[in-house]
Every structure is written in C-alpha cells, then in structure tokens.
mmCIF file of C-alpha atoms in Angstrom:
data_model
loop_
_atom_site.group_PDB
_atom_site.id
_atom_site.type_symbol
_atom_site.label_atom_id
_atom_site.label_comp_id
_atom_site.label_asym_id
_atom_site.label_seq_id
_atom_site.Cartn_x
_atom_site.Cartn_y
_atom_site.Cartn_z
ATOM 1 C CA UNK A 1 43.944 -31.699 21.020
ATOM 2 C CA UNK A 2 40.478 -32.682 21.714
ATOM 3 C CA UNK A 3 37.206 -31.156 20.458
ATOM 4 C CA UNK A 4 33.887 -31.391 21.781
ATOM 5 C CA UNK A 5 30.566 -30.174 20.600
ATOM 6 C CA UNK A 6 27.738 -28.704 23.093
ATOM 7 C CA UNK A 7 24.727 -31.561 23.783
ATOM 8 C CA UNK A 8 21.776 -29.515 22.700
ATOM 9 C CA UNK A 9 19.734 -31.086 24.923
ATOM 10 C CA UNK A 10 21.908 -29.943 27.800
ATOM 11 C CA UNK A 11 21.888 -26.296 26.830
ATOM 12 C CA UNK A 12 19.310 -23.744 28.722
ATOM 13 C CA UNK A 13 18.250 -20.253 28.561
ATOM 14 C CA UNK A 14 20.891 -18.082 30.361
ATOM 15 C CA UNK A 15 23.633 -20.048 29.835
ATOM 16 C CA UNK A 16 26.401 -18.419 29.639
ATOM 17 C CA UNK A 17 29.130 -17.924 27.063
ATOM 18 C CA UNK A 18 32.729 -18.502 27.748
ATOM 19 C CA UNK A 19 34.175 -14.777 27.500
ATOM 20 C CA UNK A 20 36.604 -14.795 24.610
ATOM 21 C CA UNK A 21 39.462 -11.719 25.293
ATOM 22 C CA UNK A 22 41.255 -10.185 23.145
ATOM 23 C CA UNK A 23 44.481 -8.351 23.337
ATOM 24 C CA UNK A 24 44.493 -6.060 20.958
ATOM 25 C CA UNK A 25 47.862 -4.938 19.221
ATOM 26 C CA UNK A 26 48.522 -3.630 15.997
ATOM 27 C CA UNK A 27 49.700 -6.889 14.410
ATOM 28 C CA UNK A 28 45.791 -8.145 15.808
ATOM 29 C CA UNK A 29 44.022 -5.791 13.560
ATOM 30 C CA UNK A 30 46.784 -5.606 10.524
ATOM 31 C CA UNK A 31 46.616 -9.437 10.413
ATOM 32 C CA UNK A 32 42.802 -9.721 10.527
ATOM 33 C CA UNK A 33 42.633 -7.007 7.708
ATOM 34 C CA UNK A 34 44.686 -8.671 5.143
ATOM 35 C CA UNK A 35 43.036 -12.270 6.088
ATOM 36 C CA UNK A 36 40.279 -10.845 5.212
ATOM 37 C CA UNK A 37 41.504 -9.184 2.141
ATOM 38 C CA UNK A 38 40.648 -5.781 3.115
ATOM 39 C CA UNK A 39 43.358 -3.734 2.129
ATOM 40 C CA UNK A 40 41.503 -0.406 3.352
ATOM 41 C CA UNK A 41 44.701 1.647 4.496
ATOM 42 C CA UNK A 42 42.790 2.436 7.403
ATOM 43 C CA UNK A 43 43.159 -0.968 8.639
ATOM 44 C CA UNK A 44 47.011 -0.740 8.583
ATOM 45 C CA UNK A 45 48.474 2.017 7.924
ATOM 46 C CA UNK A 46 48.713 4.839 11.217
ATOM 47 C CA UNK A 47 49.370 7.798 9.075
ATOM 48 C CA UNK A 48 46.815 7.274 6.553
ATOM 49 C CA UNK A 49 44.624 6.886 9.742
ATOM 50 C CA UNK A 50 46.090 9.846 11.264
ATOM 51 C CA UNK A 51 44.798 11.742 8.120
ATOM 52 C CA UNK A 52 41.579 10.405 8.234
ATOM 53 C CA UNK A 53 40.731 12.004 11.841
ATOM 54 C CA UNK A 54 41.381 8.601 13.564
ATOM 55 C CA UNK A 55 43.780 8.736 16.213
ATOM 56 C CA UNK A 56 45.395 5.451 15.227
ATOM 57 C CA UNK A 57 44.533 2.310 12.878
ATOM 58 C CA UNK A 58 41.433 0.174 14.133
ATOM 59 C CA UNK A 59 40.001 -3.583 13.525
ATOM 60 C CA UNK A 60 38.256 -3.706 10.190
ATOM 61 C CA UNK A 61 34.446 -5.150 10.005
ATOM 62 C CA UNK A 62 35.197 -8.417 8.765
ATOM 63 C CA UNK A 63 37.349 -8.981 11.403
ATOM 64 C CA UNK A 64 34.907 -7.969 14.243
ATOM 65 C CA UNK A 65 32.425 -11.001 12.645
ATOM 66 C CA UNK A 66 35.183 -13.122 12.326
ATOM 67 C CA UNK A 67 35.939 -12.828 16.050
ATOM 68 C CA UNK A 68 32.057 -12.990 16.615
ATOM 69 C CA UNK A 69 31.718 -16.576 14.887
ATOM 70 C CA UNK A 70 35.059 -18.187 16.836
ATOM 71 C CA UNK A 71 33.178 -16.646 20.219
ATOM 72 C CA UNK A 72 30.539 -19.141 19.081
ATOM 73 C CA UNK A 73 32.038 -22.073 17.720
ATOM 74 C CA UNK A 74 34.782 -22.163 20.358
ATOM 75 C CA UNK A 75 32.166 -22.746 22.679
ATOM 76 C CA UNK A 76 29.455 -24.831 20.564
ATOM 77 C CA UNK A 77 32.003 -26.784 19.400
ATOM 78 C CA UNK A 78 33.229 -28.262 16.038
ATOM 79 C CA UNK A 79 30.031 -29.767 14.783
ATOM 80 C CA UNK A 80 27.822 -26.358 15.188
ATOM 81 C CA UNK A 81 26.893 -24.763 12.512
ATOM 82 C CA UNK A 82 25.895 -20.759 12.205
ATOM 83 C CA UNK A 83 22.954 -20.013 10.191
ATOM 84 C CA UNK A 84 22.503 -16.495 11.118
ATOM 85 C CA UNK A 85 24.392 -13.604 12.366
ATOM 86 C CA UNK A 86 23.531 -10.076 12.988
ATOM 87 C CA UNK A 87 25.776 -7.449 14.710
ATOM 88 C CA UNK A 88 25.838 -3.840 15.298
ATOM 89 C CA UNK A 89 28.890 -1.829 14.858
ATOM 90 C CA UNK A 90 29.636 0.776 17.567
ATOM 91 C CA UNK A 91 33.036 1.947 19.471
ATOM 92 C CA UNK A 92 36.276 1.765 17.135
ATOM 93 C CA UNK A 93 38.729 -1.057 18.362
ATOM 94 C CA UNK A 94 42.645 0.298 18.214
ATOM 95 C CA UNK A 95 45.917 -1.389 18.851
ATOM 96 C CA UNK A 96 46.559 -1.372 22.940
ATOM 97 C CA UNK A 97 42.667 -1.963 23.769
ATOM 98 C CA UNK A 98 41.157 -5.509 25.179
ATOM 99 C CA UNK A 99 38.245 -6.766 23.457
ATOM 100 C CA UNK A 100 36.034 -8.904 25.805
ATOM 101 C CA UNK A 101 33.479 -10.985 23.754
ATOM 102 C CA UNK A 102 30.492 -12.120 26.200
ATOM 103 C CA UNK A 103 27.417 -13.605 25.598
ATOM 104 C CA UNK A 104 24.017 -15.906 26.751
ATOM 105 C CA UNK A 105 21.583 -18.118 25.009
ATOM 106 C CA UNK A 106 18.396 -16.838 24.739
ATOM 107 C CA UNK A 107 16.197 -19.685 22.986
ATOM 108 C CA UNK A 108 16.552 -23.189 22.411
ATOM 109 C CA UNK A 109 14.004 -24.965 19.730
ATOM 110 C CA UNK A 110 14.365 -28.199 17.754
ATOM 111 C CA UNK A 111 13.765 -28.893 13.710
ATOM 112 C CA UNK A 112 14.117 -32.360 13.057
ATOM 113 C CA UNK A 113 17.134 -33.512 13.371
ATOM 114 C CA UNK A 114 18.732 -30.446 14.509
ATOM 115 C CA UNK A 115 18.595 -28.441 17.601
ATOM 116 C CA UNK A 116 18.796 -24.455 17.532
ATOM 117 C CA UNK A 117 20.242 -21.702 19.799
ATOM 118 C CA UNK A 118 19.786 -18.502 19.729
ATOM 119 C CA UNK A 119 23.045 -16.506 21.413
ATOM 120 C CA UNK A 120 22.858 -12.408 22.108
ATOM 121 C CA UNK A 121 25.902 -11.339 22.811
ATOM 122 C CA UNK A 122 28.607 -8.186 22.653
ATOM 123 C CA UNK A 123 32.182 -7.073 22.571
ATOM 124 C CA UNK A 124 33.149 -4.770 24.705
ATOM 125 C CA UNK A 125 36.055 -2.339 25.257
ATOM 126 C CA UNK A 126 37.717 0.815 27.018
ATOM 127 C CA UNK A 127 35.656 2.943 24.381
ATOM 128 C CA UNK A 128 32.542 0.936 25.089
ATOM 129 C CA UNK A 129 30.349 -1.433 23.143
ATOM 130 C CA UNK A 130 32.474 -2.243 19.875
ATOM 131 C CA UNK A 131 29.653 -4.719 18.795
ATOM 132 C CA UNK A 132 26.205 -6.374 19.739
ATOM 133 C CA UNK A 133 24.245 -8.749 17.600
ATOM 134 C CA UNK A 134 22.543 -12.189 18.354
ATOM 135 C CA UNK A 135 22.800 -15.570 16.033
ATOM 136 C CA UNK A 136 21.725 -18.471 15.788
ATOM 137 C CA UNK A 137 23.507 -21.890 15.849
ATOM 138 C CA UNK A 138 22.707 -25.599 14.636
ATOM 139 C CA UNK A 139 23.837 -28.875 16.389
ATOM 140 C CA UNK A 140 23.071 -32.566 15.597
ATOM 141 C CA UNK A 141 20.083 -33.519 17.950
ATOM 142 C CA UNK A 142 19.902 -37.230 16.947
ATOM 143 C CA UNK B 1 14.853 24.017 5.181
ATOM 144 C CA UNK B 2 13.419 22.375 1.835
ATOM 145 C CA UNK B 3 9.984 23.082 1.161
ATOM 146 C CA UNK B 4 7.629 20.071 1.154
ATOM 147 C CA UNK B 5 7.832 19.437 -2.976
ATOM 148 C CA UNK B 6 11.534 19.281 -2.801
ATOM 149 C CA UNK B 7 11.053 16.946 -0.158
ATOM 150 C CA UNK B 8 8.997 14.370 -2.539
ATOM 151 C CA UNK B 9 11.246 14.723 -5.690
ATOM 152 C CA UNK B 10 14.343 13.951 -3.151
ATOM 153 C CA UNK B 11 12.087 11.034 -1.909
ATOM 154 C CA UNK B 12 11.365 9.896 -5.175
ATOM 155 C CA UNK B 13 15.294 9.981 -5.856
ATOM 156 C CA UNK B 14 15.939 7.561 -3.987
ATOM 157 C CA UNK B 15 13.017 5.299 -4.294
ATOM 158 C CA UNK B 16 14.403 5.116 -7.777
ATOM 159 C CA UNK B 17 17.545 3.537 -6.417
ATOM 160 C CA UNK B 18 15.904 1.093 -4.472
ATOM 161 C CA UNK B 19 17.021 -2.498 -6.272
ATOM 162 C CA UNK B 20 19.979 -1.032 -8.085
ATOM 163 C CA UNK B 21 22.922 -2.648 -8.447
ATOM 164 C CA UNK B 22 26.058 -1.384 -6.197
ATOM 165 C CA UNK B 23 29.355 -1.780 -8.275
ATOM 166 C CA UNK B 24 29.151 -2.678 -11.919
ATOM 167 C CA UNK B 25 26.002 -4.469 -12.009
ATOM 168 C CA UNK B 26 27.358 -7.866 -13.180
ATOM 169 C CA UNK B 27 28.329 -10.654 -10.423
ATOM 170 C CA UNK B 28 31.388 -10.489 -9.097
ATOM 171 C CA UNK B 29 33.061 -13.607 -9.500
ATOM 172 C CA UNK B 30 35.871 -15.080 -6.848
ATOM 173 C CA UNK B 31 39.429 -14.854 -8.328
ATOM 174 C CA UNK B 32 39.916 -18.216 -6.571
ATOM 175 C CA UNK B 33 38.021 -21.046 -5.604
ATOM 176 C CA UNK B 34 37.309 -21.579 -1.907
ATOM 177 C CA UNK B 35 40.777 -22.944 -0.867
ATOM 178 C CA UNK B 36 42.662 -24.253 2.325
ATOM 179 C CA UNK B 37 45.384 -21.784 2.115
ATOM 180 C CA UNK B 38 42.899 -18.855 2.556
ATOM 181 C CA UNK B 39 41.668 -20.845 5.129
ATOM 182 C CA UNK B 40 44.377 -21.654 7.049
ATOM 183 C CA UNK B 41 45.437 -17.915 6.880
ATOM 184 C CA UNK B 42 42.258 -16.491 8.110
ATOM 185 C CA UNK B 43 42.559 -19.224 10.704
ATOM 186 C CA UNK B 44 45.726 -18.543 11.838
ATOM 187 C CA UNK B 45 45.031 -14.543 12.112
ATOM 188 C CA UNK B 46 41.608 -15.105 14.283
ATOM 189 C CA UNK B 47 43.801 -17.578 16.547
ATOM 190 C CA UNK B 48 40.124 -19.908 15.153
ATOM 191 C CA UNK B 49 41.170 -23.654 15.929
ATOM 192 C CA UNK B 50 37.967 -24.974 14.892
ATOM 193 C CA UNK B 51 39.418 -28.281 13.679
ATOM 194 C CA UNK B 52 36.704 -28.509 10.732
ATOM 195 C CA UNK B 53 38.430 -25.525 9.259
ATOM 196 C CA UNK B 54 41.569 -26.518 8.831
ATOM 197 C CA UNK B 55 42.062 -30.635 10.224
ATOM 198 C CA UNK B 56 41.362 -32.704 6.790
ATOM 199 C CA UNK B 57 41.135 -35.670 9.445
ATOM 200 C CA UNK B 58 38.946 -34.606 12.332
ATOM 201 C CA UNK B 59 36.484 -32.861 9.198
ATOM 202 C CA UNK B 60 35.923 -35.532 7.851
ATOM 203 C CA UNK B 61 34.545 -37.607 11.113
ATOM 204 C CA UNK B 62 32.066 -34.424 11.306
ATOM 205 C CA UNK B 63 29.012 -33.591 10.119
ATOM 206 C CA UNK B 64 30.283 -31.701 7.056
ATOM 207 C CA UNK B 65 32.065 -35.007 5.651
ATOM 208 C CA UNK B 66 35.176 -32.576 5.254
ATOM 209 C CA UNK B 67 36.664 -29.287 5.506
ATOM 210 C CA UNK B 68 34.569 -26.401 5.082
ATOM 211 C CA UNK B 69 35.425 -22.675 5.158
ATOM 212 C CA UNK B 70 34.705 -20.462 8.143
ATOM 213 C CA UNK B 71 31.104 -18.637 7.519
ATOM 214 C CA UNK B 72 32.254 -15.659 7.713
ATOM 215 C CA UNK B 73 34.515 -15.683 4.882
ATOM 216 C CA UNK B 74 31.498 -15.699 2.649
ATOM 217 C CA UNK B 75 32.427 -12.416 2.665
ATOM 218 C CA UNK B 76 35.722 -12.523 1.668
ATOM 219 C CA UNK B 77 36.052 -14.840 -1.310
ATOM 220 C CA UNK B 78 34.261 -12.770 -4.117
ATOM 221 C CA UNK B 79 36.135 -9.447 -3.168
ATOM 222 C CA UNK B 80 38.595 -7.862 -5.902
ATOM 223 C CA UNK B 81 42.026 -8.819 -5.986
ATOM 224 C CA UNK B 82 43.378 -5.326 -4.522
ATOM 225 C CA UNK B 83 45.978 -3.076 -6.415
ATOM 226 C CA UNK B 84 48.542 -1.541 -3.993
ATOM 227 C CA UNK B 85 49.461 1.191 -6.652
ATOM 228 C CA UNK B 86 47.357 3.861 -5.713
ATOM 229 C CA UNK B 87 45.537 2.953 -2.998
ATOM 230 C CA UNK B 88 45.833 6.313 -1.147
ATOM 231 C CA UNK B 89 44.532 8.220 -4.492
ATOM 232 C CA UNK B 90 41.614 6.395 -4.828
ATOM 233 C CA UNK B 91 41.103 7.536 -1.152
ATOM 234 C CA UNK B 92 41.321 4.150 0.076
ATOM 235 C CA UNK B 93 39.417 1.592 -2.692
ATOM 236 C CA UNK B 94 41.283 -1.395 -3.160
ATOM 237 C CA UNK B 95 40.467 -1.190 -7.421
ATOM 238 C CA UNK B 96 39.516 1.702 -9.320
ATOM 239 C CA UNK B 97 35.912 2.115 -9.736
ATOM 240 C CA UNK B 98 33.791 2.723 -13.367
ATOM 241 C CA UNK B 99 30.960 4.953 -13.399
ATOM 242 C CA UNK B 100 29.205 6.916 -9.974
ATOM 243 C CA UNK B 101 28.008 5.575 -6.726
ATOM 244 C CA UNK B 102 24.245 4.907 -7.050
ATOM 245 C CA UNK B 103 24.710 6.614 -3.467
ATOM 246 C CA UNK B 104 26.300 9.856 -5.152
ATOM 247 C CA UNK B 105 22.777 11.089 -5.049
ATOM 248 C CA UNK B 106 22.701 11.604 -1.044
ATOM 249 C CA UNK B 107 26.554 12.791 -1.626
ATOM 250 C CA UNK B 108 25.437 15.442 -3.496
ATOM 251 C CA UNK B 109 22.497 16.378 -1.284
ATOM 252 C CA UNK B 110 25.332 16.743 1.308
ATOM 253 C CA UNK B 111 25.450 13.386 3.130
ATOM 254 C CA UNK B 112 28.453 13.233 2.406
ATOM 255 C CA UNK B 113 29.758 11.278 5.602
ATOM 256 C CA UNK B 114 29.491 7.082 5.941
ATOM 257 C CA UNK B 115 29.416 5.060 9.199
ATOM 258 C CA UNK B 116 29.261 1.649 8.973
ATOM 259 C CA UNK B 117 25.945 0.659 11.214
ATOM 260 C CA UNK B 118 24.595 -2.842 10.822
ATOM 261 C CA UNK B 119 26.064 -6.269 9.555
ATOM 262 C CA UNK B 120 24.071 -9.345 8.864
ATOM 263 C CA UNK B 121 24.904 -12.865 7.677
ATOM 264 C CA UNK B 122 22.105 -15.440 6.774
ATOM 265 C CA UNK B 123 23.925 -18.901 5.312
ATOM 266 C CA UNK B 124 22.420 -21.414 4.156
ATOM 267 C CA UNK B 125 25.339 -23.766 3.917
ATOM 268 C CA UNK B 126 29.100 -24.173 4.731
ATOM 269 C CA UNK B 127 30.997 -23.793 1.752
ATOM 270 C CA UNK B 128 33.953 -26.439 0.918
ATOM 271 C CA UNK B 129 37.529 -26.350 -1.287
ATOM 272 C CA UNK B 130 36.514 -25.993 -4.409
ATOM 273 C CA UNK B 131 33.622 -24.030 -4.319
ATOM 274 C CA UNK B 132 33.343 -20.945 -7.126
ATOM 275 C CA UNK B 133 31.207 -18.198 -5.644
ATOM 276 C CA UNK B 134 29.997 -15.079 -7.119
ATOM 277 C CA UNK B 135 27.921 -12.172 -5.773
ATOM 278 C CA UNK B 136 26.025 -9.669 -6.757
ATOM 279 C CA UNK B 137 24.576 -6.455 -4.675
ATOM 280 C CA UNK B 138 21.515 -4.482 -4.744
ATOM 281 C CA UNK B 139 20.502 -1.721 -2.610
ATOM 282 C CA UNK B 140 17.620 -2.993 -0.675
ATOM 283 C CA UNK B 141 16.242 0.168 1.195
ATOM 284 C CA UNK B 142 17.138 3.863 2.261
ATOM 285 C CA UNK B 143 15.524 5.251 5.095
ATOM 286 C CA UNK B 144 13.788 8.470 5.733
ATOM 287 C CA UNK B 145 15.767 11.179 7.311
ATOM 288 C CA UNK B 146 16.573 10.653 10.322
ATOM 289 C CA UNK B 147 18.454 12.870 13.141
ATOM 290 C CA UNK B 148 21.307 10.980 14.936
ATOM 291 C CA UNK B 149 23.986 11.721 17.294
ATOM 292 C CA UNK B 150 26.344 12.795 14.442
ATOM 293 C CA UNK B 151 24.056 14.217 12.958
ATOM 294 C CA UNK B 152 20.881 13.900 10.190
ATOM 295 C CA UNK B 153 21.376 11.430 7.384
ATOM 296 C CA UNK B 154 19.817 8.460 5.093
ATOM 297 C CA UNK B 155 20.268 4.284 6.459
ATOM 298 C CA UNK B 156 21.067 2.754 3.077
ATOM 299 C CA UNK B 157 21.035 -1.169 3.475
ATOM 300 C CA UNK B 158 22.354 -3.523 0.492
ATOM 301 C CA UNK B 159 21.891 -7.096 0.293
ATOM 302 C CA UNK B 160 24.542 -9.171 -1.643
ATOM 303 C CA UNK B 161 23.649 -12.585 -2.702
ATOM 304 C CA UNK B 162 26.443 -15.051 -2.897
ATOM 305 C CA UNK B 163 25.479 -18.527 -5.380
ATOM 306 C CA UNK B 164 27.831 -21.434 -6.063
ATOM 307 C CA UNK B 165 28.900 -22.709 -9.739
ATOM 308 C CA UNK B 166 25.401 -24.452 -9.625
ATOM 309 C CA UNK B 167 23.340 -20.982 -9.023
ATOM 310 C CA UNK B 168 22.534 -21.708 -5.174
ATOM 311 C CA UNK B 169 22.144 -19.414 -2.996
ATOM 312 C CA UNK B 170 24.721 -20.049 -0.227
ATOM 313 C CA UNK B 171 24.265 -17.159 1.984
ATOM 314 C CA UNK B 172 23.640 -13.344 2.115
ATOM 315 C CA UNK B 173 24.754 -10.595 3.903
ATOM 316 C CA UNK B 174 22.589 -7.369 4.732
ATOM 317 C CA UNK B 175 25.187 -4.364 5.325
ATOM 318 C CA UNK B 176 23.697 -1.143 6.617
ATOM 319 C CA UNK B 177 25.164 2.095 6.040
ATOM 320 C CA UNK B 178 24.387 5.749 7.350
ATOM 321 C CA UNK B 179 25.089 8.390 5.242
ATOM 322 C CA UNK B 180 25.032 11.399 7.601
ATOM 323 C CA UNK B 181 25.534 15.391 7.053
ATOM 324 C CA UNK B 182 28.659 15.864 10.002
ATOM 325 C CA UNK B 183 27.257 18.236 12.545
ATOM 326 C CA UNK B 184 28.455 21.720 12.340
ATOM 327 C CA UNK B 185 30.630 22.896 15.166
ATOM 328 C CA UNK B 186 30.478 26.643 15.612
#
C-alpha cells in the first residue's frame, strides 16, 4: 500500500474533498462507541435507546470527530497534521443511514516551514446535516 | 415570568460557576499510557489506515519520527475505566459520580434537558506510545437565555486541558452544551 501526502503548494481555494461515505450499520456505531471508550448505553444498546425516546441506537460524538479527522487525513495524506477542529452536532446518525462526509479548502497560508489549510466541511444524511465544522491542517512546505 | 431581581440573583448563580471544576476537581489521570493496542483498535473501528497510526515502519520515515496516536483520541485516553454493573441505574454514567453537578443549578431552575451542541479540538502536538496524559475541566462560560427550537435554555461550554507527564499542554477541547426547558406540548 502506498501513501502520499498533498503538495501544499499545489492545493487552492475550492478544492475539493474526496467524499468519504459511510454505511452505517449497527456494528458502525457499536464499534466506534467502545473504541472510543464510551460505554453510554445509548450508543449500543436499542432498548435502553428505545427508553430514552430514541427510535433506535445512534453514533456517539467521539465517533462523529473521529470520522471527521480520517475525512481529512485520508485525503491530506500521512504527513498532515490537524491542529484544529471545530464541529457542530446536528441530525442523530442510526444504524441503516449513509453518512456522506464532504468538504472544500477555504484558505491556504504558510508559517515557516509549514504550510496551512483551512477545510469547511459537513456530514450529511437522510435526517440532514449530522455535522459541520471547519479545521485546519499542517503539511511540510520545505 | 421572573421579575427582573430574580433575574440578577439567577445571573449571578451562574457567574459563580464560571471556572469551576466539572467532575471532582482533581486531574483525571489516564489508566494507561498512550498505547498501540488502543490505537490499533480505534483504527480498525474508523476503517482509519493512516499508516502513521498504526505502521511502526512507514512512521518512522515521517515527520513524527514514529507512531503517534490519532488526534482525536485526545479525548479518549484520560476517560474512566467504565463499570458495566449498573450502568442503566446511574442512568447511563459509565462510574458513579461524588458530590452534584456544578450544572444542577440550571437543573433545578428547570433546564433540565441536555443536547450536545458544539465540539472543538485545538492540539498542539501528536501524542506518541508512552505518553501519560491527564485532564482537568472547567466550565468556561454559560450563556444568557436564549429561545431555541426545542425550546429556552442556558449554552454551558467547558474547556478540558489535557498535559503530558512533563505538564505540557498537548491539546484542548471546548465542548458546548445546551441545557434547555423541553417545550410543552398541549
């Protein structure tokens, strides 16, 4: 398997992110949770859901920025580095859904030896927006 | 509807709680050191094949000089080691929990609902195996009232610090919270 990591120099405003999809099953959410360590029954367990007024189990928090960060790196490659992250938390995720990660750069700048990207982006889904946030990134600029 | 003096004593509630510590007030210390097996895990569960995660090999030709954990398990690391026996009567806490909720204070003024709003990450560097981290959380502000779509309630954002063995800050996280009054339906 080979790796690459983005030239800075090479990125522009608009580019566009590689969507990152996600098909979202039970097993999805249960094994995010517990990676995680959130052990919040919500996050696996349908009838304590059920009792809690949510129709069904849905992706814990941690997961949702986990998934955010691999949107990222899997496109900036192995030697990025994420300084900053900021999302906002909207429509629940549950088992059956597809989570469609999407995203463009909105700044470029350079500090020394480093080059910096700013990325807004969102997750979407058959509820709606599950997330939005922006970030910024660090690569090697030589 | 409170009268305007109720209004400023409320206020001035939780002004007071503005800085205090959320759980016991001491760090909270990881039960493990940063590690490749909880790497690897969280690796294998995000489908993440970010080779400086989890490639000893490929890390070490990188800029990090080695593996490094993903940034967003800061997070993860310093939380409790969770006890399965009563999970369900503790209404969902992974440990039981000494003393009130600084927060008990809108609770008790009837905002008693919580929705998860805003996360934030700022980190400052990429932690490696071995790493000890502790945290510690403060709240950092609590909004004026506001009305939303599910109805009125306080933002409450926190700020946890994480440090290494050393006392450096490695990152932080701001985590905003609204504590919200659920609508009436009549």
């Amino acid at each position: 398997m080979s790796f690459r990591t983005l030239e800075w120099a090479a990125v522009r405003v608009g580019d566009a992110l590689p969507p990152l999809v996600i098909d979202v099953t039970a097993t999805v959410i249960v094994a995010g949770a517990i990676a995680t360590r959130d052990f919040m029954p919500v996050h696996h367990d349908r009838d304590y859901a059920n009792a809690q007024g949510s129709p069904d189990i849905f992706m814990n928090i941690l997961s949702d920025t986990a998934y955010s960060s691999r949107f990222l790196t899997d496109w900036a490659g192995p030697e990025a580095m994420i300084t900053r992250i900021a999302v906002r938390l909207g429509a629940p995720v549950f088992p059956g859904s597809v989570l469609t990660y999407t995203g463009e750069v909105t700044a470029t700048s350079r500090s020394g030896a480093e080059g910096v990207v700013e990325v807004a982006f969102r997750a979407m889904n058959d509820l709606g927006e599950h997330v939005s946030g922006t970030a910024t990134l660090t690569l090697p600029a030589g | 509807m409170a009268d305007s003096a109720d209004d400023d004593a409320f206020r001035a509630q939780l002004d007071a709680l503005i800085g205090a510590p959320v759980g016991t007030g001491r760090p909270s210390v990881a039960p493990d050191p940063v590690n490749l097996p909880m790497i690897r895990h969280w690796a294998a569960a995000f489908e993440d094949r970010n080779p400086v995660y989890t490639d000893t090999e490929y890390a070490a030709t990188t800029r990090f000089g080695g593996i490094v954990s993903p940034p967003l398990m800061l997070q993860s690391w310093t939380m409790a080691t969770v006890e399965i026996t009563g999970i369900r009567e503790r209404g969902g806490s992974p440990v039981a929990t000494a003393g009130t909720s600084p927060l008990s204070v809108l609770d008790d003024a009837g905002f008693v609902g919580t929705l998860a709003s805003n996360s934030e990450f700022e980190i400052e560097r990429y932690l490696r195996p071995g790493d000890v981290i502790s945290s510690t959380t403060v709240i950092e502000s609590i909004s004026d009232e506001k009305q939303t779509r599910i109805g009125r309630g306080h933002f409450v954002t926190w700020v946890t610090t994480y440090v290494d063995a050393a006392g450096a800050v490695v990152g932080r996280q701001r985590f905003r919270i609204l504590k919200f009054a659920p609508a009436k339906t009549s």
